[in-house]
């Protein structure tokens, strides 16, 4: 299938002109990121935008949504009063499939159990002109890479790993559903001009090292917040030597360092991938404007002049990495990992190895891992751990099944699950006797936050490349180093695994019988979208109340969170995914994973009205019913991880007015603003300590709320003393309007009526 030919033609026809205009405006050579961003300004009135300071309006080329976020995005879109989406958009059914017994059985179960949600998504897609990828078609980012991503394009997606498309030279950014609504109704999409981090790759990968190790190493260097507000641009001869899907892996996990996105310049490898996936016409056009799809030469020669930060990695010297547990930036080269396992007393027995996900399920990834599985069979070895494979798309599944790759996994005991997120998002019925015991697993996924894969806080989840995961699963030990260690085979002989060998693109070409795509009808305007008013999974939205025009006095503390608080802590996935279209029901998971600093307990907070201890959602509901506004206090990088706007809508729905933290993750901060919440940060981080459990809290300065203005927090302690301090915000004029209207969607609705 070839999608978007006209769209790409139209973007490319204006590209050179727009890039040259930006070059003149900035008066210097341009990085690729600047070329793409300046070519996608929503109006032609460009000026020089200051990185990290100015908000800029962009016009993305397309929108992608996955089922777990599309429900809320489209419920919001439906209230905007439009007949059709303003830019090409797609929905992908990938998050709701539970991995349990194997691909076919699990898929049938999912279709059965989620039929209400799938029917809603299919009908709403047809109604508004959105392309629909059925359950089983594959994971959103893999499907986008295979069909829609194109060099020089700009897209947004309601999933943090939308950034995967950077592997094909596209600026692709993860957002909350309300941002997607802006673009789908035809409004400009706002983003703070990102800062630029250059990553120069020299040398060439060899042996056991793969693209995954590049990003595992970068995660170790930059940490989970080091990329915040930045776009990473990879370049250098090492970059050009990586396959397009390998580049995708690197960009994908840019989400784990908080980066806005990551991108590579157009090269032969991208052209090869476009051609292999049936997009010769796009490759030909990209070849024609090649220089606009890479940074200018001087950028490559003097990168220090153009990037805010520069990192250099020599691929020839890079070792395989294993990152974890509990956070993706705990990075260890494999040569040091065994020592670490011993020192930290991580469970040495490896229970499960999992490969696939949107991060690592390309043909090349699977062939490299299969070459290890193949050797294991030949050398009379079997997997000692449970071994699970989730292909990224039906095209990958069909092609790898045809070429015997899935067969080599099955031969050593691997189980192939449906083309879906599955265990990566906790949709995993893990076979375990004790679901609370301390244990180790390793995956080629991207995230390894506590409880993410199987809900067990004692599972130590590590992240590595598919070939390392395969090797460790064969060994059944976490401390096995395939580069140096031997294994004892069925004949009692010590054998070593040879280096993996991959095939970048299938020799016989990609193939697929039914890709699982449903195009929208030319005119769906008369179709009905049904939502059962008694459903426990879908609920039409009721607009949030607007701001009352006054400072807030006497707010009470709902929870003061201690330490890491990702969106998984704020709005857990796994079993809760079933309520993603029902705001009231999903709100019952609000902050149930966060630690209360006052008692070190999870999901146990003091009710500020009656002094009794209860769960966070129950306490919030109590306060809401009592008409008492609440505040959440958080630590560093609050809301790190995913794009799910439920983490912002739930507090909004349950009466939380303010989220005040030491620092925010980008998407979550925007999501809070979009929903009409007040997202504030401590200027002096020590002020975090001042907030007591039973304080009465005032928020002052709202009546003069303006970009850069200070807002003050007054704490009235029960001993009669009081403290007051200023806090910071990053609201633009436009975002203050969202706040005043009670949410961005209220504003859109008002504008549509005018
Ligand atoms: C994830 O990887 O955490 C998810 C599930 O894909 C999320 C989106 C969601 O919560 O639906 C993401 O990364 O944005
Ligand atoms: Fe799905 Fe996991 Fe990728 Fe998120 S990170 S889109 S859950 S495969």
XYZ file of C-alpha atoms and ligand atoms in Angstrom:
776
model
C 0.000 0.000 0.000
C 1.226 3.469 -0.717
C -0.353 6.127 1.458
C 0.054 9.876 1.410
C 1.692 10.309 -1.978
C -0.091 13.609 -2.555
C 0.642 14.764 0.963
C 4.354 14.036 0.598
C 4.387 15.703 -2.831
C 2.884 18.828 -1.396
C 5.284 18.931 1.586
C 8.291 18.369 -0.688
C 7.206 20.877 -3.309
C 7.479 23.711 -0.785
C 10.388 22.320 1.225
C 13.387 23.886 -0.559
C 11.756 27.295 -0.602
C 10.875 27.157 3.083
C 14.285 25.859 4.105
C 16.044 28.601 2.152
C 13.754 31.192 3.719
C 14.664 29.925 7.194
C 18.346 29.888 6.294
C 18.135 33.545 5.309
C 16.111 34.380 8.409
C 18.558 32.712 10.784
C 21.510 33.908 8.697
C 23.466 30.680 8.978
C 23.535 27.035 7.922
C 20.728 24.933 9.425
C 20.429 21.670 11.290
C 17.931 19.127 9.983
C 15.667 19.746 12.969
C 15.503 23.456 12.159
C 14.771 22.711 8.507
C 11.824 20.484 9.327
C 10.430 22.727 12.051
C 10.711 25.975 10.072
C 9.177 24.219 7.045
C 6.159 23.314 9.176
C 5.307 26.641 10.798
C 1.568 27.047 10.770
C 1.644 30.491 9.226
C 4.168 32.019 6.911
C 5.083 34.782 9.321
C 8.259 33.191 10.591
C 10.592 34.905 12.980
C 13.652 33.651 14.799
C 12.369 31.533 17.648
C 14.440 31.239 20.797
C 15.096 27.668 21.817
C 13.663 26.690 25.170
C 11.772 29.983 25.439
C 9.371 30.745 22.601
C 6.165 28.845 21.972
C 5.703 28.224 18.271
C 2.662 27.197 16.229
C 3.217 24.281 13.877
C 1.170 22.487 11.224
C 1.825 18.744 11.515
C 1.280 16.573 8.439
C -0.549 13.776 10.188
C -1.851 12.309 13.455
C -1.647 8.747 14.773
C -3.527 7.401 17.790
C -3.453 4.034 19.522
C -6.550 2.439 20.981
C -5.782 3.137 24.653
C -5.394 6.874 24.042
C -7.594 7.244 20.935
C -10.739 6.661 22.951
C -10.245 9.786 25.043
C -8.796 11.757 22.111
C -11.793 10.956 19.926
C -14.346 11.453 22.698
C -12.881 14.948 22.958
C -12.778 15.432 19.180
C -16.452 14.447 18.922
C -17.428 17.380 21.105
C -15.651 19.884 18.848
C -18.410 19.900 16.248
C -16.359 18.958 13.156
C -17.421 16.680 10.348
C -14.065 15.352 9.273
C -10.481 15.413 10.504
C -8.476 18.263 9.036
C -5.297 16.205 8.473
C -4.813 12.523 7.646
C -5.190 10.527 10.871
C -5.145 6.889 11.898
C -6.213 4.695 14.816
C -4.289 1.526 15.722
C -5.675 -1.287 17.890
C -2.624 -2.600 19.691
C -2.708 -1.923 23.441
C -5.743 -3.920 24.500
C -4.617 -7.423 23.558
C -3.684 -9.608 26.530
C -0.752 -11.964 25.950
C -1.606 -15.304 27.483
C -1.682 -18.424 25.376
C -0.423 -17.422 21.925
C -1.214 -15.187 18.957
C -4.440 -16.622 17.546
C -6.184 -17.460 20.790
C -5.225 -14.161 22.447
C -6.375 -12.117 19.479
C -9.755 -13.835 19.383
C -10.172 -13.274 23.112
C -9.284 -9.608 22.754
C -11.763 -9.096 19.915
C -14.409 -10.648 22.036
C -13.639 -8.827 25.276
C -12.982 -5.426 23.726
C -15.656 -5.526 21.046
C -17.453 -2.498 22.455
C -14.298 -0.390 22.332
C -13.182 -1.686 18.938
C -16.663 -1.058 17.493
C -16.627 2.466 18.889
C -13.180 3.186 17.462
C -14.077 1.712 14.081
C -17.327 3.652 13.831
C -15.852 6.937 15.036
C -12.970 6.491 12.562
C -15.359 5.889 9.652
C -17.530 8.794 10.744
C -14.719 11.343 10.762
C -12.505 10.077 7.923
C -9.826 8.329 9.987
C -7.887 5.253 8.795
C -8.460 2.275 11.073
C -5.937 -0.486 11.786
C -7.715 -3.479 13.253
C -6.538 -5.507 16.249
C -3.767 -7.805 15.053
C -2.517 -5.322 12.417
C 0.391 -4.371 14.636
C 1.814 -1.829 17.023
C 1.188 1.787 16.081
C 4.833 2.846 15.700
C 5.871 -0.123 13.613
C 2.840 0.345 11.359
C 3.600 4.066 11.048
C 7.223 3.351 10.146
C 6.155 0.848 7.500
C 3.442 2.991 5.958
C 3.348 6.654 6.868
C 6.657 8.022 8.141
C 8.592 10.025 5.558
C 11.817 12.021 5.684
C 11.266 15.692 6.406
C 7.692 15.251 7.668
C 6.179 16.390 10.969
C 3.647 14.271 12.793
C 2.175 13.946 16.235
C 0.805 10.840 17.893
C -1.034 10.119 21.111
C 1.710 7.897 22.421
C 5.135 8.827 23.712
C 6.913 6.427 21.359
C 5.576 8.208 18.280
C 9.199 9.401 18.160
C 10.040 6.042 16.560
C 9.410 7.614 13.124
C 12.618 9.643 13.543
C 14.279 6.536 12.120
C 12.897 7.594 8.734
C 13.913 11.222 9.159
C 10.553 12.486 10.367
C 10.033 14.753 13.346
C 7.431 12.747 15.213
C 6.275 13.861 18.633
C 4.237 12.174 21.332
C 1.352 14.229 22.729
C -1.815 13.924 24.783
C -5.167 13.474 23.084
C -6.135 17.125 23.494
C -3.144 18.123 21.344
C -4.279 15.651 18.703
C -7.705 17.279 18.821
C -6.139 20.671 17.990
C -4.556 19.265 14.859
C -7.573 17.202 13.837
C -9.863 20.236 14.055
C -7.396 22.216 11.938
C -5.916 24.452 14.600
C -2.202 25.125 14.897
C -0.296 22.902 17.266
C 1.850 24.613 19.842
C 5.284 23.511 21.073
C 8.053 25.324 22.872
C 10.965 25.643 20.452
C 13.136 22.718 21.559
C 16.819 22.920 22.329
C 19.123 20.748 20.232
C 21.346 17.910 21.331
C 23.696 16.573 18.665
C 24.831 12.969 18.840
C 27.770 12.191 16.595
C 28.187 8.524 15.833
C 31.585 7.455 14.563
C 32.854 3.963 13.723
C 30.649 0.979 12.933
C 28.681 -1.539 14.979
C 30.160 -4.993 15.202
C 29.771 -8.327 16.942
C 27.070 -8.465 19.597
C 26.511 -4.700 19.645
C 23.386 -3.297 17.980
C 21.453 -0.046 17.587
C 19.675 -0.735 20.864
C 22.994 -0.377 22.674
C 23.454 3.127 21.280
C 20.313 4.348 22.987
C 20.904 2.297 26.138
C 24.239 4.077 26.408
C 22.714 7.500 25.628
C 20.089 6.863 28.331
C 22.908 6.228 30.783
C 24.577 9.498 29.791
C 21.516 11.740 29.739
C 19.316 9.995 32.370
C 15.524 9.974 32.330
C 15.304 13.757 32.347
C 18.386 14.781 30.368
C 16.516 15.095 27.092
C 13.652 17.216 28.449
C 12.762 20.026 26.073
C 15.310 18.855 23.513
C 15.403 17.175 20.131
C 18.301 14.815 19.547
C 19.812 14.823 16.068
C 22.074 11.877 15.239
C 24.697 12.235 12.541
C 28.141 11.058 11.445
C 29.388 8.121 9.396
C 28.207 5.784 12.151
C 24.665 7.119 11.808
C 24.620 6.577 8.057
C 25.725 2.977 8.547
C 22.725 2.019 10.699
C 19.628 0.476 9.137
C 16.468 2.621 9.102
C 14.804 0.326 11.621
C 17.902 0.455 13.830
C 17.606 4.227 13.705
C 13.947 3.793 14.667
C 14.985 1.833 17.761
C 17.310 4.628 18.816
C 14.671 7.312 18.260
C 11.998 5.213 19.953
C 13.810 5.111 23.261
C 14.494 8.832 23.136
C 11.169 8.919 25.003
C 12.954 7.278 27.922
C 15.264 10.262 28.359
C 12.387 12.706 28.176
C 13.412 14.036 24.751
C 10.791 15.806 22.667
C 11.935 13.591 19.808
C 15.016 12.311 17.975
C 15.839 12.257 14.282
C 18.383 11.088 11.711
C 19.204 12.750 8.394
C 17.994 11.133 5.160
C 20.431 8.583 3.740
C 20.757 5.438 1.624
C 19.468 3.234 4.426
C 16.226 5.186 4.601
C 15.882 5.079 0.850
C 16.380 1.275 0.954
C 13.720 0.901 3.633
C 11.204 3.094 1.804
C 11.725 1.031 -1.341
C 11.509 -2.289 0.510
C 8.184 -1.216 2.006
C 6.635 -0.328 -1.352
C 7.371 3.382 -1.352
C 9.672 3.844 -4.348
C 7.846 7.001 -5.335
C 8.543 8.615 -1.949
C 12.193 7.514 -2.008
C 12.589 9.032 -5.490
C 11.107 12.322 -4.331
C 13.265 12.343 -1.188
C 16.364 11.659 -3.298
C 15.426 14.735 -5.325
C 15.583 17.069 -2.290
C 18.205 15.138 -0.345
C 20.045 18.233 0.865
C 16.917 19.616 2.495
C 16.511 16.371 4.400
C 19.916 16.519 6.079
C 21.730 19.197 8.034
C 23.847 21.651 6.078
C 27.497 20.593 5.654
C 28.878 23.123 8.124
C 26.715 21.581 10.855
C 28.422 18.253 10.323
C 31.842 19.877 10.204
C 31.410 22.154 13.244
C 28.557 20.665 15.258
C 29.638 22.510 18.409
C 28.458 25.748 16.761
C 24.916 24.524 16.230
C 23.917 22.237 19.089
C 23.293 23.170 22.707
C 24.942 19.948 23.796
C 27.060 17.449 21.927
C 27.630 13.766 22.609
C 30.012 11.535 20.685
C 29.857 7.751 20.605
C 32.269 5.480 18.775
C 30.198 2.537 17.566
C 33.318 0.427 16.984
C 34.043 0.497 20.702
C 30.486 0.280 21.991
C 29.664 -2.742 24.143
C 26.215 -4.320 24.482
C 24.346 -2.776 27.405
C 21.834 -4.013 29.924
C 19.757 -1.326 31.653
C 17.686 -1.603 34.778
C 15.982 -2.520 36.985
C 13.085 -0.108 37.618
C 14.415 2.669 35.395
C 15.680 2.658 31.803
C 18.696 4.858 32.492
C 20.524 2.516 34.893
C 23.002 1.520 32.164
C 25.656 -1.193 32.468
C 27.998 -2.486 29.787
C 27.634 -6.248 29.684
C 31.213 -6.760 30.877
C 30.325 -5.104 34.195
C 26.780 -6.328 34.515
C 27.496 -9.725 36.117
C 29.396 -8.005 38.926
C 26.489 -5.640 39.443
C 23.992 -8.506 39.638
C 26.088 -10.047 42.407
C 26.702 -6.811 44.293
C 23.087 -5.685 44.223
C 21.824 -9.210 44.816
C 19.441 -9.132 41.851
C 17.786 -12.543 41.415
C 20.258 -14.394 39.161
C 17.796 -16.861 37.765
C 16.218 -15.361 34.673
C 12.554 -16.237 34.633
C 11.413 -14.769 31.334
C 12.989 -13.206 28.255
C 10.725 -11.156 25.981
C 11.544 -9.737 22.563
C 9.583 -7.528 20.216
C 7.483 -4.422 21.035
C 7.405 -1.189 19.064
C 11.078 -0.661 19.886
C 12.683 -3.797 18.546
C 10.633 -5.907 16.211
C 12.099 -5.173 12.820
C 13.088 -7.852 10.363
C 16.716 -7.170 11.191
C 16.114 -7.420 14.962
C 14.280 -10.690 14.653
C 16.820 -12.221 12.263
C 19.685 -11.313 14.609
C 17.886 -12.882 17.542
C 16.867 -15.885 15.396
C 20.495 -16.464 14.421
C 21.187 -17.038 18.118
C 18.144 -19.300 18.465
C 19.269 -21.251 15.390
C 22.708 -21.822 16.871
C 21.165 -22.945 20.121
C 19.282 -25.673 18.241
C 22.423 -26.704 16.375
C 24.509 -26.710 19.541
C 21.922 -28.724 21.457
C 20.862 -25.939 23.771
C 17.343 -25.009 24.779
C 15.879 -21.925 26.404
C 16.093 -22.183 30.166
C 13.788 -19.220 30.726
C 10.318 -18.683 29.355
C 10.806 -16.968 25.986
C 8.170 -14.740 24.397
C 8.148 -12.999 21.013
C 5.748 -10.203 20.009
C 6.094 -9.187 16.334
C 5.519 -5.477 15.700
C 3.167 -5.789 12.755
C 1.331 -8.299 10.630
C 3.747 -7.568 7.796
C 6.679 -8.495 10.036
C 4.871 -11.551 11.364
C 3.886 -12.781 7.926
C 7.360 -12.228 6.456
C 9.280 -13.697 9.400
C 6.941 -16.705 9.513
C 7.478 -17.234 5.766
C 11.247 -17.035 6.183
C 11.391 -19.537 9.047
C 12.470 -16.961 11.620
C 9.551 -17.431 13.973
C 10.062 -21.162 13.497
C 13.590 -20.953 14.883
C 12.279 -19.296 18.033
C 9.560 -21.896 18.430
C 12.079 -24.672 17.952
C 13.912 -23.708 21.125
C 10.711 -23.232 23.092
C 9.764 -19.649 22.228
C 6.078 -18.642 22.160
C 4.897 -16.151 19.549
C 2.218 -13.782 20.830
C -0.123 -11.461 18.888
C 1.227 -8.437 17.004
C 0.534 -6.079 19.861
C 1.968 -4.318 22.910
C 1.088 -7.201 25.233
C 3.559 -7.642 28.101
C 5.189 -4.297 27.332
C 2.163 -2.544 28.796
C 1.212 -5.079 31.414
C -1.205 -6.912 29.141
C 0.351 -10.163 30.188
C -1.145 -13.123 31.985
C 2.184 -14.231 33.331
C 2.549 -17.892 34.211
C 3.880 -17.699 37.703
C 3.127 -19.483 40.898
C 3.763 -16.546 43.179
C 2.839 -13.186 41.620
C 4.641 -11.276 44.379
C 7.989 -13.064 44.549
C 11.267 -11.369 43.806
C 12.422 -12.359 40.325
C 14.220 -11.157 37.179
C 13.017 -10.774 33.616
C 14.685 -9.192 30.589
C 13.019 -7.560 27.601
C 13.898 -5.763 24.392
C 11.181 -3.212 25.226
C 11.857 0.351 26.290
C 10.371 0.846 29.751
C 11.004 -1.083 32.928
C 9.261 0.897 35.658
C 8.162 -1.104 38.687
C 5.092 -3.281 38.053
C 4.925 -2.271 34.392
C 5.073 -5.680 32.756
C 3.352 -7.979 35.233
C 2.054 -5.817 38.083
C 4.556 -7.359 40.526
C 6.627 -4.717 42.383
C 9.300 -7.362 43.043
C 9.945 -8.125 39.393
C 13.346 -6.782 38.367
C 12.889 -5.884 34.701
C 15.988 -5.262 32.587
C 16.204 -3.926 29.054
C 18.630 -5.078 26.336
C 18.799 -5.832 22.610
C 16.759 -8.775 21.261
C 19.929 -10.823 20.645
C 21.162 -10.316 24.218
C 17.693 -11.165 25.553
C 17.695 -14.342 23.456
C 21.165 -15.349 24.654
C 20.292 -14.764 28.307
C 17.034 -16.685 27.925
C 19.004 -19.637 26.554
C 21.384 -19.399 29.505
C 18.526 -18.855 31.963
C 20.820 -16.590 33.954
C 20.944 -12.851 34.319
C 24.702 -12.771 34.770
C 25.533 -14.649 31.545
C 27.820 -12.782 29.166
C 27.596 -14.385 25.702
C 30.772 -12.595 24.617
C 32.902 -14.514 27.102
C 30.940 -17.289 28.800
C 30.217 -20.870 27.798
C 27.083 -22.959 28.308
C 26.763 -26.691 28.933
C 24.675 -28.396 26.241
C 22.550 -31.562 26.228
C 25.679 -33.683 25.650
C 27.371 -32.111 28.668
C 29.788 -30.170 26.447
C 30.769 -26.538 27.024
C 29.725 -24.463 24.004
C 29.801 -20.782 23.146
C 27.275 -18.796 21.168
C 28.709 -17.113 18.068
C 28.042 -13.487 17.269
C 24.573 -12.771 15.880
C 24.071 -12.279 12.153
C 21.171 -10.225 10.903
C 19.503 -9.605 7.569
C 18.594 -5.952 7.215
C 15.781 -6.365 4.716
C 14.144 -9.607 3.562
C 15.820 -11.044 0.473
C 12.451 -12.171 -0.900
C 10.851 -8.859 0.039
C 8.227 -8.051 2.650
C 4.863 -9.677 2.219
C 1.503 -9.735 3.968
C -1.857 -11.217 3.111
C -4.187 -9.039 5.164
C -2.489 -6.020 6.706
C -5.626 -5.296 8.767
C -6.360 -1.829 7.394
C -9.789 -0.313 6.933
C -9.919 2.879 4.886
C -12.616 5.377 5.907
C -15.513 5.838 3.486
C -15.282 8.912 1.263
C -18.197 10.474 3.098
C -18.855 9.122 6.568
C -20.632 12.263 7.700
C -24.001 10.581 8.096
C -22.779 7.576 10.071
C -23.772 7.144 13.672
C -21.335 6.753 16.549
C -22.942 4.885 19.368
C -21.957 5.030 23.006
C -24.111 2.977 25.340
C -25.027 5.236 28.281
C -24.754 2.223 30.635
C -21.332 1.159 29.423
C -18.589 0.757 32.014
C -15.913 1.247 29.343
C -17.068 4.292 27.401
C -18.538 7.520 28.680
C -19.298 10.713 26.795
C -17.445 13.682 28.250
C -18.986 16.488 30.220
C -17.044 19.771 29.910
C -14.986 20.789 32.954
C -15.976 23.925 34.836
C -14.265 27.158 33.984
C -12.065 29.080 36.419
C -14.061 31.120 38.948
C -11.940 34.232 38.412
C -10.482 34.254 41.928
C -7.404 33.148 43.822
C -7.854 29.750 45.400
C -7.974 29.783 49.183
C -8.047 26.872 51.594
C -7.044 24.054 49.262
C -6.069 20.836 51.022
C -3.276 18.405 50.359
C -4.337 15.226 48.601
C -0.891 13.640 48.477
C 2.714 14.749 48.730
C 4.467 12.263 46.491
C 7.908 10.967 47.339
C 10.395 10.121 44.590
C 9.733 8.667 41.156
C 6.221 9.278 39.936
C 5.731 8.222 36.330
C 2.417 8.237 34.499
C 2.310 4.528 35.379
C 2.183 5.600 39.043
C -0.456 8.254 38.328
C -2.661 6.222 36.012
C -1.599 2.618 35.940
C -1.990 0.627 32.715
C -2.356 -3.198 32.638
C -5.843 -4.117 33.893
C -6.870 -0.452 33.979
C -6.538 -0.114 30.218
C -10.083 -1.402 29.947
C -11.398 1.881 31.367
C -9.479 4.241 29.108
C -12.712 5.474 27.508
C -14.547 6.017 30.807
C -13.226 8.911 32.816
C -15.233 8.210 35.947
C -14.185 4.570 36.160
C -10.541 5.036 35.289
C -10.280 7.744 37.923
C -10.357 4.945 40.481
C -6.696 4.308 39.688
C -5.555 7.879 40.291
C -2.121 7.965 41.898
C -2.551 4.507 43.391
C 1.092 3.740 42.601
C 2.597 6.876 44.163
C 4.350 6.888 47.541
C 3.007 9.194 50.253
C 6.015 10.971 51.748
C 4.413 11.180 55.199
C 3.962 7.450 55.798
C 6.022 5.897 52.971
C 2.933 3.989 51.951
C 1.409 3.542 48.550
C -2.221 4.548 48.072
C -2.822 5.527 51.696
C -3.348 9.219 52.412
C -4.886 11.338 55.117
C -8.328 12.653 54.348
C -7.897 16.382 55.053
C -11.549 16.789 55.952
C -12.006 14.037 58.539
C -8.397 13.066 59.293
C -8.942 9.399 58.422
C -6.621 7.412 56.158
C -7.919 5.991 52.910
C -6.917 5.369 49.277
C -6.057 8.328 47.058
C -9.097 8.021 44.755
C -11.510 7.562 47.677
C -10.041 10.562 49.470
C -10.218 12.676 46.337
C -13.830 11.711 45.748
C -14.655 12.558 49.367
C -13.084 16.021 49.043
C -14.789 16.626 45.722
C -18.164 15.759 47.197
C -17.422 18.040 50.156
C -16.563 20.893 47.777
C -12.949 21.005 48.963
C -10.353 21.679 46.243
C -7.125 19.707 46.526
C -3.487 19.959 45.541
C -0.897 17.334 44.624
C 2.754 17.919 45.475
C 5.383 16.022 43.479
C 9.079 15.397 43.198
C 11.449 15.522 40.170
C 10.425 14.645 36.579
C 6.841 14.187 37.699
C 4.731 12.469 35.028
C 7.675 10.919 33.246
C 6.946 8.145 30.794
C 3.871 8.042 28.694
C 1.575 10.448 26.921
C -1.611 9.197 28.574
C -3.709 12.238 29.348
C -5.756 10.227 31.803
C -2.962 11.091 34.234
C -4.071 14.716 33.846
C -7.808 14.238 33.318
C -8.312 12.078 36.404
C -7.038 14.673 38.883
C -9.018 17.311 37.002
C -12.133 15.179 37.240
C -11.604 14.374 40.930
C -11.258 17.998 41.994
C -7.476 18.461 42.134
C -6.767 22.062 41.201
C -2.996 22.301 41.337
C -0.050 20.000 40.712
C 3.060 21.569 42.233
C 6.327 19.686 41.675
C 10.100 20.035 41.611
C 10.098 19.392 37.847
C 7.777 18.006 35.148
C 8.112 15.701 32.181
C 7.121 17.616 29.026
C 4.051 15.753 27.793
C 2.500 15.504 31.231
C 2.945 19.201 31.941
C 1.221 20.060 28.662
C -1.536 17.546 29.344
C -2.260 19.204 32.695
C -2.403 22.631 31.075
C -4.677 21.360 28.323
C -7.155 20.045 30.862
C -7.332 23.407 32.632
C -5.166 22.426 35.604
C -2.567 24.599 37.251
C 0.869 23.001 36.722
C 3.447 24.746 38.902
C 7.053 24.150 39.874
C 9.000 25.049 43.014
C 11.491 27.853 42.415
C 13.352 26.836 45.535
C 13.163 23.057 45.635
C 13.634 23.147 49.408
C 10.103 24.581 49.659
C 8.874 21.050 48.956
C 9.840 20.246 52.557
C 7.610 23.002 53.931
C 4.326 21.434 52.871
C 2.715 19.599 55.785
C 0.071 16.932 55.621
C -2.701 18.981 57.227
C -1.953 22.416 55.745
C -4.546 24.798 54.369
C -3.084 26.038 51.104
C -3.772 29.262 49.183
C -2.780 29.902 45.597
C -2.259 33.624 45.067
C -1.666 35.652 41.914
C -4.199 33.979 39.659
C -6.005 37.223 38.904
C -2.794 38.613 37.419
C -1.760 35.341 35.786
C 0.471 36.186 32.810
C 3.479 34.666 31.025
C 6.419 34.800 33.428
C 4.333 36.036 36.367
C 4.962 34.561 39.773
C 2.315 32.736 41.627
C 2.599 32.469 45.384
C 1.723 29.568 47.624
C 0.711 30.325 51.209
C 0.790 27.449 53.670
C -1.290 27.773 56.819
C -0.064 25.199 59.282
C -2.323 23.842 62.024
C -0.007 25.256 64.716
C -1.101 28.705 63.558
C 2.125 29.538 61.726
C 2.196 30.374 58.027
C 4.762 30.343 55.244
C 4.609 31.891 51.802
C 6.802 31.361 48.760
C 6.765 32.043 45.030
C 6.433 29.242 42.519
C 7.087 29.207 38.768
C 4.948 28.347 35.761
C 5.547 28.076 32.019
C 2.126 29.163 30.727
C 1.966 31.170 27.506
C -0.871 33.665 26.843
C -2.691 31.021 24.923
C -2.306 28.433 27.671
C -3.605 30.904 30.253
C -6.731 31.089 28.128
C -7.073 27.298 28.424
C -6.778 27.650 32.188
C -9.412 30.365 32.329
C -11.817 28.458 30.085
C -11.455 25.359 32.245
C -9.579 23.448 29.551
C -8.390 23.825 25.961
C -11.374 21.919 24.645
C -13.821 24.385 26.188
C -12.010 27.092 24.256
C -12.162 25.151 20.986
C -15.881 24.631 21.477
C -16.376 28.331 22.085
C -14.366 29.213 18.976
C -16.310 26.733 16.820
C -19.581 28.353 17.919
C -18.430 31.857 17.001
C 3.400 3.254 27.128
O 4.334 2.742 26.503
O 3.464 3.585 28.318
C 2.122 3.534 26.380
C 1.073 2.646 26.919
O 2.282 3.221 25.023
C 1.787 5.010 26.582
C 0.480 5.420 26.098
C -0.664 5.022 26.967
O -0.567 5.057 28.174
O -1.699 4.676 26.396
C 2.820 5.968 26.003
O 3.975 5.617 25.927
O 2.488 7.108 25.695
Fe 3.094 -0.467 22.999
Fe 5.099 -0.835 24.623
Fe 5.453 0.490 22.420
Fe 4.042 1.622 24.392
S 6.200 1.083 24.443
S 3.508 1.580 22.203
S 3.057 -0.187 25.204
S 4.919 -1.651 22.560
